[in-house]
Amino acid sequence: MSSATAARSWWAVSRTRSRLTAVAASVLVLALAAVSVVVWTSPEISPVQQTIRAAEEVQRVTAEAHEREQLLARIDALEAQLGSLAEGKADAERALAENDGALQAALKELALVKNAPSNRHGVPVKTVPPPAGSAAPQPTAVTAPPKSELVAPSAAYYGMYTEQAPHNWATLDATSAKVGALPSMVGYFGGWDEEFRSDAVTRAWARGMLPLLTWESRPIAAQNDVVNEPDYSLPRIIGGAFDEYLHRYAQQVVATGLPLAIRLDHEMNGVWYPWSETDGSGASINGNSPGDFVKMWQHVHDIFQEEGANELVIWVWAPNRVDNLPKANRGSEFLERLYPGDDYVDWIGMSGYLRPPYADGSSYTYDATFGATLTQLRGVADKPIVLAEVGASETEGHKPEWVASFFQALTRPENDDIVGFAWFSLAVTTYVQGERATNDWRIDSRADSLAAFRDGLAALGDGVRTQPIG
């Protein structure tokens, strides 16, 4: 807008006010003339006083005229706003009417889905086709392969954790678009103050992804590194304090009828969760004792067995990387003592990160991160292995090198027992050695890190199970 146009806009805000503006100008001129006559014809007022009073009167009349114009402009603006609101109201009413129709259609479709027959494994059941000429739409039932196929896949799973998936796909989809492929597994977390989220499992399988639930025996909002959760101690769980909850949870798994992987109380060999047994110096964590973890795991598994839920659950036992633990927790005997037994576990796994601070002479490779732990895991059990939580920090710039090493290692024959990995694609702020630090584990944290991931995943070819975008 030019300065001339702006000036005209100030003086005459709209055409509807232009006539009033002209009248106001005329009034101002007449007022000035009247003041002049009065002042100059009054013999009792000195010329100086006459001049001052005339100036004051002119100033007052000018101010009133200006105030009037401002009020008129304000009225114009309010009228314009009212007009916009009226138009917005009409648009909203039309949209509401349209949404109401869509809602009614969705409710009808939901009713059809609920009534669609299926067995407890999600395998579709043959139904009688509708009569010829029927145009009624048939909803697609959410299905999944049986557990036996999922435990021993023909290609490794590619999994991803984001802030909200599988409840919201925005971040996962945006990252996948950059990678060029969708995952075949989606990770998420749940606490023992939550009921079973059947919607998470259904939403995951609706997009062809195996749900990987990290199920923590503590409240979902609990903070990491808080180990004192006496209400959730292992002895209380073993003693039956949560049996009603566990039975109900298992029943809900069966009612959903779709398989999932459950990583129960992960990283149990560490010292930062309330389900760990000791702190590395022999002191109890959260009232727990050696042997309690195995008893707890078996107790939960037995309840699921009673309810028939184990036919749908892939149980994942996944400790932490061993070489970053207190010395007392690093040995193979310590890890073996935490293993519940082959009858209670389907997959073994681990968490492994390129995580600062780095020791002098550190090697930024797959072997440096995973090697020692995988050796111990393979000694504990002959089970399929899932790298259940994986990530790399951008700190010091080693991430692209590490990512390339990670994918190259997955092609080696000695790693054929690895049936999948799940990347922790989040940025997290924590305290490391008393200092606040943010680690960006995201796949797309930087362009070179994203390129290394994209190229590495593509190089796996048929060895990894991905899904096309769109």
XYZ file of C-alpha atoms in Angstrom:
470
model
C 0.000 0.000 0.000
C 1.395 3.474 -1.004
C 1.679 6.387 1.459
C -0.956 8.375 -0.463
C -3.396 5.510 -0.259
C -2.683 5.123 3.445
C -3.420 8.814 4.024
C -6.694 8.576 2.175
C -7.596 5.495 4.161
C -7.039 7.343 7.433
C -9.216 10.278 6.442
C -12.043 8.345 4.792
C -11.997 4.740 5.948
C -14.764 3.553 3.660
C -17.138 4.816 1.051
C -20.022 4.391 3.451
C -18.380 7.043 5.656
C -17.238 9.514 2.968
C -20.380 11.661 3.140
C -20.076 11.928 6.932
C -16.443 12.866 6.511
C -17.359 15.726 4.180
C -19.983 16.960 6.618
C -17.451 16.851 9.450
C -15.040 18.922 7.393
C -17.742 21.511 6.684
C -18.611 21.716 10.367
C -14.963 22.280 11.158
C -14.708 25.166 8.680
C -17.906 26.829 9.972
C -16.737 26.440 13.548
C -13.450 28.109 12.750
C -15.261 30.965 11.011
C -17.621 31.472 13.946
C -14.753 31.515 16.383
C -12.964 34.097 14.314
C -16.017 36.384 14.214
C -16.574 36.160 17.949
C -12.977 36.721 18.813
C -12.316 39.655 16.571
C -15.596 41.491 17.324
C -15.314 41.249 21.111
C -13.925 44.542 22.524
C -13.253 43.100 25.986
C -10.630 40.637 24.855
C -7.114 41.745 23.990
C -5.669 40.769 20.616
C -3.203 38.368 22.295
C -5.927 36.670 24.305
C -8.088 36.597 21.221
C -5.333 34.826 19.323
C -4.720 32.290 22.123
C -8.390 31.520 22.577
C -8.865 31.187 18.841
C -5.978 28.737 18.644
C -7.330 26.741 21.589
C -10.769 26.578 20.024
C -9.329 25.463 16.709
C -7.311 22.770 18.503
C -10.393 21.550 20.398
C -12.576 21.401 17.296
C -9.807 19.649 15.352
C -9.366 17.081 18.116
C -13.089 16.385 18.245
C -13.196 15.949 14.481
C -10.236 13.587 14.592
C -11.819 11.584 17.417
C -15.021 11.374 15.415
C -13.156 9.997 12.422
C -11.446 7.409 14.620
C -14.803 6.302 16.006
C -16.238 6.045 12.514
C -13.250 3.980 11.426
C -13.693 1.706 14.446
C -17.367 1.233 13.537
C -16.356 0.273 10.003
C -13.841 -2.255 11.325
C -16.375 -3.804 13.695
C -18.932 -4.052 10.919
C -16.353 -5.798 8.741
C -15.555 -8.233 11.560
C -19.230 -8.951 12.050
C -19.538 -9.673 8.357
C -16.593 -12.068 8.478
C -17.985 -13.787 11.557
C -21.322 -14.206 9.856
C -19.642 -15.756 6.839
C -17.527 -17.996 9.112
C -20.610 -19.086 11.002
C -22.319 -20.049 7.766
C -19.244 -21.987 6.634
C -19.005 -23.742 10.006
C -22.663 -24.710 9.897
C -22.203 -26.179 6.417
C -19.077 -28.088 7.507
C -20.857 -29.345 10.610
C -23.702 -30.653 8.505
C -21.237 -32.406 6.196
C -19.273 -33.876 9.136
C -22.455 -35.089 10.738
C -23.236 -37.032 7.596
C -19.718 -38.473 7.517
C -19.973 -39.398 11.196
C -23.194 -41.287 10.641
C -21.606 -43.157 7.748
C -18.548 -43.993 9.871
C -20.724 -45.293 12.700
C -22.532 -47.561 10.273
C -19.199 -48.841 8.979
C -17.955 -49.409 12.539
C -21.039 -51.474 13.287
C -20.284 -53.596 10.242
C -16.666 -54.073 11.389
C -17.750 -55.175 14.854
C -20.106 -57.726 13.361
C -17.579 -59.046 10.836
C -16.609 -62.642 11.707
C -12.993 -63.541 12.467
C -11.113 -66.028 14.596
C -8.880 -65.094 17.524
C -5.743 -65.026 15.366
C -7.190 -62.417 13.014
C -7.372 -64.798 10.050
C -10.378 -63.765 7.940
C -13.294 -66.179 7.872
C -15.084 -66.915 4.615
C -18.493 -65.308 4.521
C -21.485 -65.722 2.265
C -21.276 -63.140 -0.548
C -24.049 -60.552 -0.766
C -26.889 -61.108 -3.219
C -26.204 -60.210 -6.827
C -26.700 -56.542 -7.514
C -26.019 -55.478 -3.912
C -23.922 -52.310 -3.778
C -23.373 -52.278 -0.004
C -19.658 -51.643 0.784
C -17.903 -54.404 2.720
C -15.390 -53.287 5.398
C -11.925 -54.835 5.320
C -11.170 -56.759 8.512
C -7.771 -56.133 10.138
C -5.777 -59.361 9.964
C -2.292 -60.581 10.799
C -0.154 -63.680 10.277
C -0.127 -66.268 13.075
C 2.485 -66.050 15.809
C 4.430 -69.009 14.403
C 5.169 -67.087 11.201
C 6.003 -63.877 13.026
C 8.536 -65.457 15.391
C 10.600 -66.831 12.503
C 10.227 -64.258 9.696
C 11.624 -64.797 6.225
C 13.217 -61.325 6.370
C 14.273 -59.149 9.300
C 11.863 -56.592 10.722
C 12.638 -52.900 10.355
C 11.055 -51.115 13.305
C 10.756 -47.528 14.452
C 9.810 -45.704 17.643
C 8.437 -42.149 17.395
C 6.691 -39.853 19.873
C 3.149 -41.053 19.167
C 3.030 -44.014 16.765
C 0.955 -46.140 16.429
C -1.599 -43.718 17.931
C -0.540 -41.011 15.472
C 1.444 -41.676 12.309
C 2.540 -38.143 11.389
C 6.185 -38.342 12.491
C 6.652 -41.936 11.380
C 5.229 -41.176 7.942
C 7.326 -38.033 7.539
C 10.508 -39.898 8.467
C 9.588 -42.849 6.261
C 9.109 -40.535 3.290
C 12.716 -39.388 3.728
C 13.977 -42.957 4.130
C 11.977 -44.208 1.155
C 10.296 -47.123 2.930
C 7.811 -47.801 5.708
C 8.724 -49.995 8.706
C 7.326 -53.468 9.232
C 7.372 -53.072 13.021
C 6.340 -50.165 15.265
C 7.510 -49.704 18.849
C 5.659 -48.006 21.683
C 5.563 -47.954 25.498
C 2.947 -48.815 28.101
C 2.767 -48.764 31.891
C 1.055 -50.924 34.482
C -1.410 -48.183 35.323
C -2.870 -48.528 31.797
C -5.292 -51.013 30.335
C -4.384 -52.923 27.187
C -4.478 -50.596 24.173
C -6.266 -52.712 21.599
C -6.410 -49.667 19.326
C -2.607 -49.557 19.184
C -2.433 -53.172 18.055
C -5.262 -52.782 15.558
C -3.836 -49.557 14.099
C -0.416 -51.165 13.712
C -1.731 -54.227 11.902
C -4.024 -52.081 9.749
C -0.783 -50.776 8.250
C 0.958 -54.147 8.161
C 3.272 -53.525 11.133
C 4.041 -55.861 14.025
C 3.320 -53.982 17.292
C 6.277 -54.055 19.706
C 5.060 -53.021 23.158
C 7.642 -52.160 25.795
C 5.597 -52.983 28.894
C 7.011 -51.397 32.048
C 5.853 -52.489 35.509
C 5.479 -48.914 36.754
C 3.201 -45.950 35.934
C 3.473 -44.741 32.363
C 4.393 -41.207 33.490
C 7.234 -42.371 35.765
C 10.579 -40.688 35.174
C 13.650 -42.589 34.026
C 16.346 -43.141 36.657
C 13.681 -43.183 39.404
C 14.105 -46.628 40.935
C 12.048 -46.212 44.086
C 8.545 -47.404 43.140
C 7.557 -49.502 46.184
C 4.013 -50.131 44.955
C 5.523 -51.872 41.924
C 8.262 -53.898 43.604
C 8.978 -57.360 42.229
C 7.937 -59.095 45.498
C 4.515 -57.410 45.317
C 4.007 -58.562 41.727
C 5.116 -62.098 42.587
C 2.816 -62.050 45.619
C -0.262 -61.391 43.491
C -0.830 -57.663 44.038
C -1.381 -57.198 40.288
C -3.022 -60.513 39.429
C -6.445 -59.029 38.759
C -4.903 -56.455 36.447
C -2.764 -59.048 34.665
C -5.683 -61.421 34.097
C -7.774 -58.575 32.705
C -4.918 -57.435 30.474
C -4.424 -60.934 29.076
C -8.145 -61.270 28.461
C -8.088 -58.028 26.486
C -5.220 -59.347 24.366
C -7.291 -62.427 23.545
C -10.392 -60.346 22.835
C -8.444 -58.228 20.337
C -7.352 -61.375 18.535
C -4.207 -59.926 16.947
C -0.587 -60.818 17.789
C 1.993 -58.483 19.269
C 5.496 -58.582 20.713
C 5.843 -57.621 24.389
C 9.215 -56.478 25.712
C 8.544 -56.858 29.418
C 10.685 -54.825 31.844
C 13.629 -54.272 29.519
C 17.239 -53.488 30.490
C 16.799 -55.431 33.715
C 20.579 -55.863 34.024
C 20.985 -52.112 34.500
C 20.539 -50.065 37.660
C 18.101 -47.365 36.507
C 14.703 -49.094 36.609
C 12.593 -50.221 39.596
C 12.518 -53.826 38.325
C 16.303 -54.186 38.564
C 17.415 -56.320 41.495
C 20.607 -54.708 42.819
C 22.580 -51.520 42.266
C 25.928 -53.015 41.262
C 27.298 -52.976 44.788
C 24.901 -55.566 46.166
C 22.317 -53.168 47.614
C 18.663 -53.806 46.833
C 16.790 -51.707 44.296
C 13.134 -51.030 45.170
C 13.002 -53.845 47.729
C 13.981 -56.480 45.157
C 16.303 -59.435 45.692
C 18.351 -61.675 43.378
C 16.049 -64.151 41.670
C 12.978 -61.916 41.856
C 13.091 -60.836 38.228
C 12.809 -64.382 36.906
C 9.989 -65.151 39.346
C 8.121 -62.017 38.274
C 8.494 -62.807 34.570
C 7.325 -66.374 34.998
C 4.379 -65.239 37.111
C 3.188 -62.818 34.413
C 3.742 -65.386 31.673
C 1.783 -68.033 33.607
C -1.222 -65.730 33.946
C -1.178 -65.066 30.212
C -0.969 -68.802 29.659
C -4.072 -69.352 31.788
C -5.990 -66.852 29.677
C -4.786 -68.223 26.340
C -2.943 -64.990 25.505
C 0.453 -66.591 24.898
C -0.802 -67.821 21.535
C -0.773 -64.168 20.488
C 2.220 -62.762 22.398
C 5.863 -62.862 21.316
C 7.722 -62.512 24.628
C 10.904 -60.440 24.229
C 13.624 -60.629 26.896
C 15.943 -57.698 26.181
C 18.738 -56.639 28.565
C 20.951 -53.599 28.092
C 24.363 -53.414 26.483
C 26.592 -55.138 29.043
C 29.872 -53.239 28.681
C 28.317 -49.944 29.845
C 27.139 -51.382 33.189
C 28.666 -51.402 36.671
C 31.470 -53.954 36.816
C 29.464 -56.423 38.924
C 26.723 -56.531 36.262
C 28.889 -57.084 33.200
C 29.628 -60.791 33.412
C 27.800 -63.584 31.618
C 26.837 -65.274 34.897
C 24.965 -62.164 35.995
C 23.024 -62.073 32.725
C 22.243 -65.799 32.806
C 20.744 -65.432 36.278
C 18.159 -62.978 34.878
C 16.975 -65.257 32.066
C 13.478 -66.704 32.713
C 14.029 -69.857 30.642
C 13.378 -71.010 27.098
C 9.750 -71.906 27.832
C 9.044 -68.308 28.845
C 10.812 -66.394 26.073
C 10.310 -66.242 22.293
C 12.953 -63.680 21.332
C 16.047 -62.496 23.119
C 17.361 -59.033 22.419
C 19.109 -55.948 23.669
C 19.282 -52.168 23.737
C 22.350 -50.717 22.037
C 23.230 -47.061 21.415
C 26.124 -44.977 20.236
C 25.911 -42.865 23.374
C 28.278 -40.223 24.771
C 30.410 -39.620 26.705
C 32.908 -41.654 24.724
C 35.987 -43.197 26.280
C 39.401 -42.428 24.857
C 40.122 -44.683 21.921
C 36.458 -45.544 21.364
C 35.518 -47.299 18.148
C 32.343 -46.025 16.521
C 31.209 -49.316 15.031
C 28.518 -51.968 15.277
C 30.933 -54.422 16.892
C 31.974 -51.960 19.582
C 28.339 -51.333 20.519
C 26.787 -54.786 20.165
C 29.616 -57.322 20.078
C 30.143 -58.127 23.770
C 26.420 -58.283 24.533
C 25.559 -60.474 21.550
C 28.253 -62.933 22.595
C 26.652 -63.236 26.029
C 23.116 -63.439 24.631
C 24.035 -66.294 22.326
C 25.544 -68.072 25.291
C 22.361 -67.657 27.346
C 19.886 -69.031 24.797
C 19.592 -70.236 21.232
C 16.735 -67.921 20.289
C 16.032 -65.410 17.518
C 17.567 -62.042 18.380
C 15.937 -58.642 18.008
C 17.873 -55.414 18.478
C 14.902 -54.033 20.342
C 16.077 -50.455 20.890
C 18.757 -48.907 18.710
C 19.999 -45.371 18.208
C 22.999 -43.135 17.637
C 23.750 -39.676 19.001
C 24.933 -36.785 16.862
C 27.395 -35.706 19.572
C 30.909 -35.352 18.108
C 29.702 -36.273 14.616
C 30.289 -40.051 14.549
C 26.713 -41.004 13.684
C 26.975 -41.482 9.880
C 30.013 -43.726 10.303
C 28.258 -45.778 12.999
C 25.028 -46.110 10.988
C 26.935 -47.379 7.949
C 28.741 -49.919 10.134
C 25.432 -51.040 11.657
C 23.806 -51.926 8.348
C 26.946 -53.507 6.933
C 27.169 -55.814 9.960
C 23.605 -57.034 9.490
C 24.651 -58.582 6.166
C 27.302 -60.797 7.789
C 26.445 -64.523 8.118
C 27.131 -64.586 11.859
C 24.201 -62.208 12.311
C 21.655 -64.332 10.484
C 19.973 -65.022 13.838
C 19.013 -61.335 14.109
C 15.357 -61.153 13.090
C 14.912 -57.405 13.348
C 15.805 -54.043 14.806
C 13.775 -51.102 16.100
C 15.255 -47.611 15.786
C 14.547 -45.143 18.591
C 13.870 -42.102 16.398
C 13.477 -39.405 19.052
C 15.536 -36.576 20.534
C 15.830 -36.973 24.306
C 17.233 -34.698 27.006
C 18.725 -36.455 30.039
C 21.434 -35.977 32.640
C 24.759 -37.679 31.908
C 27.276 -37.662 34.747
C 25.349 -34.830 36.359
C 25.228 -32.670 33.233
C 22.134 -31.980 31.159
C 22.534 -33.256 27.619
C 20.334 -33.770 24.579
C 20.928 -36.755 22.335
C 19.313 -36.661 18.927
C 18.685 -40.315 18.098
C 16.401 -39.520 15.163
C 16.957 -41.174 11.815
C 16.804 -37.781 10.087
C 18.765 -35.815 12.691
C 21.133 -34.545 9.980
C 21.330 -34.913 6.235
C 24.458 -37.104 6.295
C 23.009 -39.351 9.011
C 19.786 -39.743 7.041
C 21.734 -40.576 3.887
C 23.726 -43.253 5.722
C 20.528 -44.785 7.073
C 18.694 -44.660 3.751
C 21.609 -46.206 1.865
C 22.216 -48.863 4.506
C 18.589 -49.946 4.638
C 18.383 -50.131 0.852
C 21.572 -52.225 0.733
C 19.905 -54.927 2.856
C 17.552 -55.598 -0.049
C 15.395 -58.665 0.489
C 17.078 -59.291 3.826
C 14.857 -56.739 5.534
C 11.096 -56.471 5.547
C 9.934 -52.979 4.568
C 6.801 -51.574 2.998
C 6.484 -49.157 0.078
C 5.512 -45.554 0.682
C 1.866 -44.938 -0.164
